[in-house]
């Protein structure tokens, strides 16, 4: 069913794909460079959908000014980025625009290579399953052909680089772009099978914003699967590798945190960065779920609901890991999407990262139920964010309820999108096991229901 590809053909295909990727990078850099030089750059950098108290460039500049004066950047309540970020820009602040464009380029190339590697693994598994007749005869149309897979990595890179959310985040010089680059490199190292680099990159991503901690489970599951180690609590090989990977991850996190203490000379960054993320003291409006709810919250209920809201990011990791233990790459996508929806200070840059993966699941389109509705909701909300903000803040003809309503709708659309892809993925896997046309015991057509 699938043609064999020789080494010479592989080299030709790789060369053929390098040209479009290079052209895409040039186009993306050009768009960003033009916007950086336009009058829109300052306006974009003020948008609450694009920047947050955690990653706004103005706050980084304030932190750099305090650092130059010999004052701890964490002495006030302005700067909440990590020490490594401020020391990075301490040396390259004059080239900040270039740094953010390079970060987007790194993210796109890392995602391109990651999906390319993933597709090779999928093709190999399909080939072995076909040779051993594991698929029912009526579901062969569900399999992905090399022709379908060929342009998917390029589409993923394009979905990231040319996504308006990514462009806005880059032009605003939001440090979210740097976090996305680290997560993309973590995904690439994981899919390439490097436990050492995967653990280091995951530690760096966790150091930046805590929430990527939930990506430990899918990374571990993928590396176990790659080494043919079964997920069995009674097997010593499982515990041996799990402890090894955990040691790399925790050890890297300790080293990075220790380096931050060495650079700063104090532990002030821990409450200013991680305490700020968890306690949500700054209720500046954003596209998340926290700000309005806690602005209206009685103080004596605050701690309880902070715990309830924060646990959402971490709560779904265990059940999803159990359900998707055979599909860790899709689990990574699910976890990144959950983080972007339920984190305390989300921006559109977070949304852009998981949306870049959507072309990788193009084979699920036939099973999606609400894709048109979700697309309309997300597009409408994206257009209405600045409108309702203007009516609330400048025109005075609306209030915070209007803006929060569109925020709720936007997050509802994201949840519906992710759950729809989750349903479609599970349904396709069920059909690959039991056949495409399901029958009841009496011979009538059956309907598949996700419970």
Tab-separated table of N, CA and C in Angstrom, residues 132 146 162 231 415:
chain	number	residue	atom	x	y	z
A	132	UNK	N	1.242	-7.320	9.407
A	132	UNK	CA	0.755	-8.373	10.312
A	132	UNK	C	-0.764	-8.462	10.348
A	146	UNK	N	1.951	8.346	2.797
A	146	UNK	CA	3.117	9.248	2.783
A	146	UNK	C	2.831	10.580	2.086
A	162	UNK	N	2.762	32.068	10.845
A	162	UNK	CA	1.834	33.010	10.220
A	162	UNK	C	0.535	33.167	10.999
A	231	UNK	N	4.632	-0.054	30.577
A	231	UNK	CA	4.208	0.703	31.762
A	231	UNK	C	3.598	-0.293	32.740
A	415	UNK	N	-12.109	24.969	24.867
A	415	UNK	CA	-12.434	23.685	25.514
A	415	UNK	C	-13.187	22.776	24.544
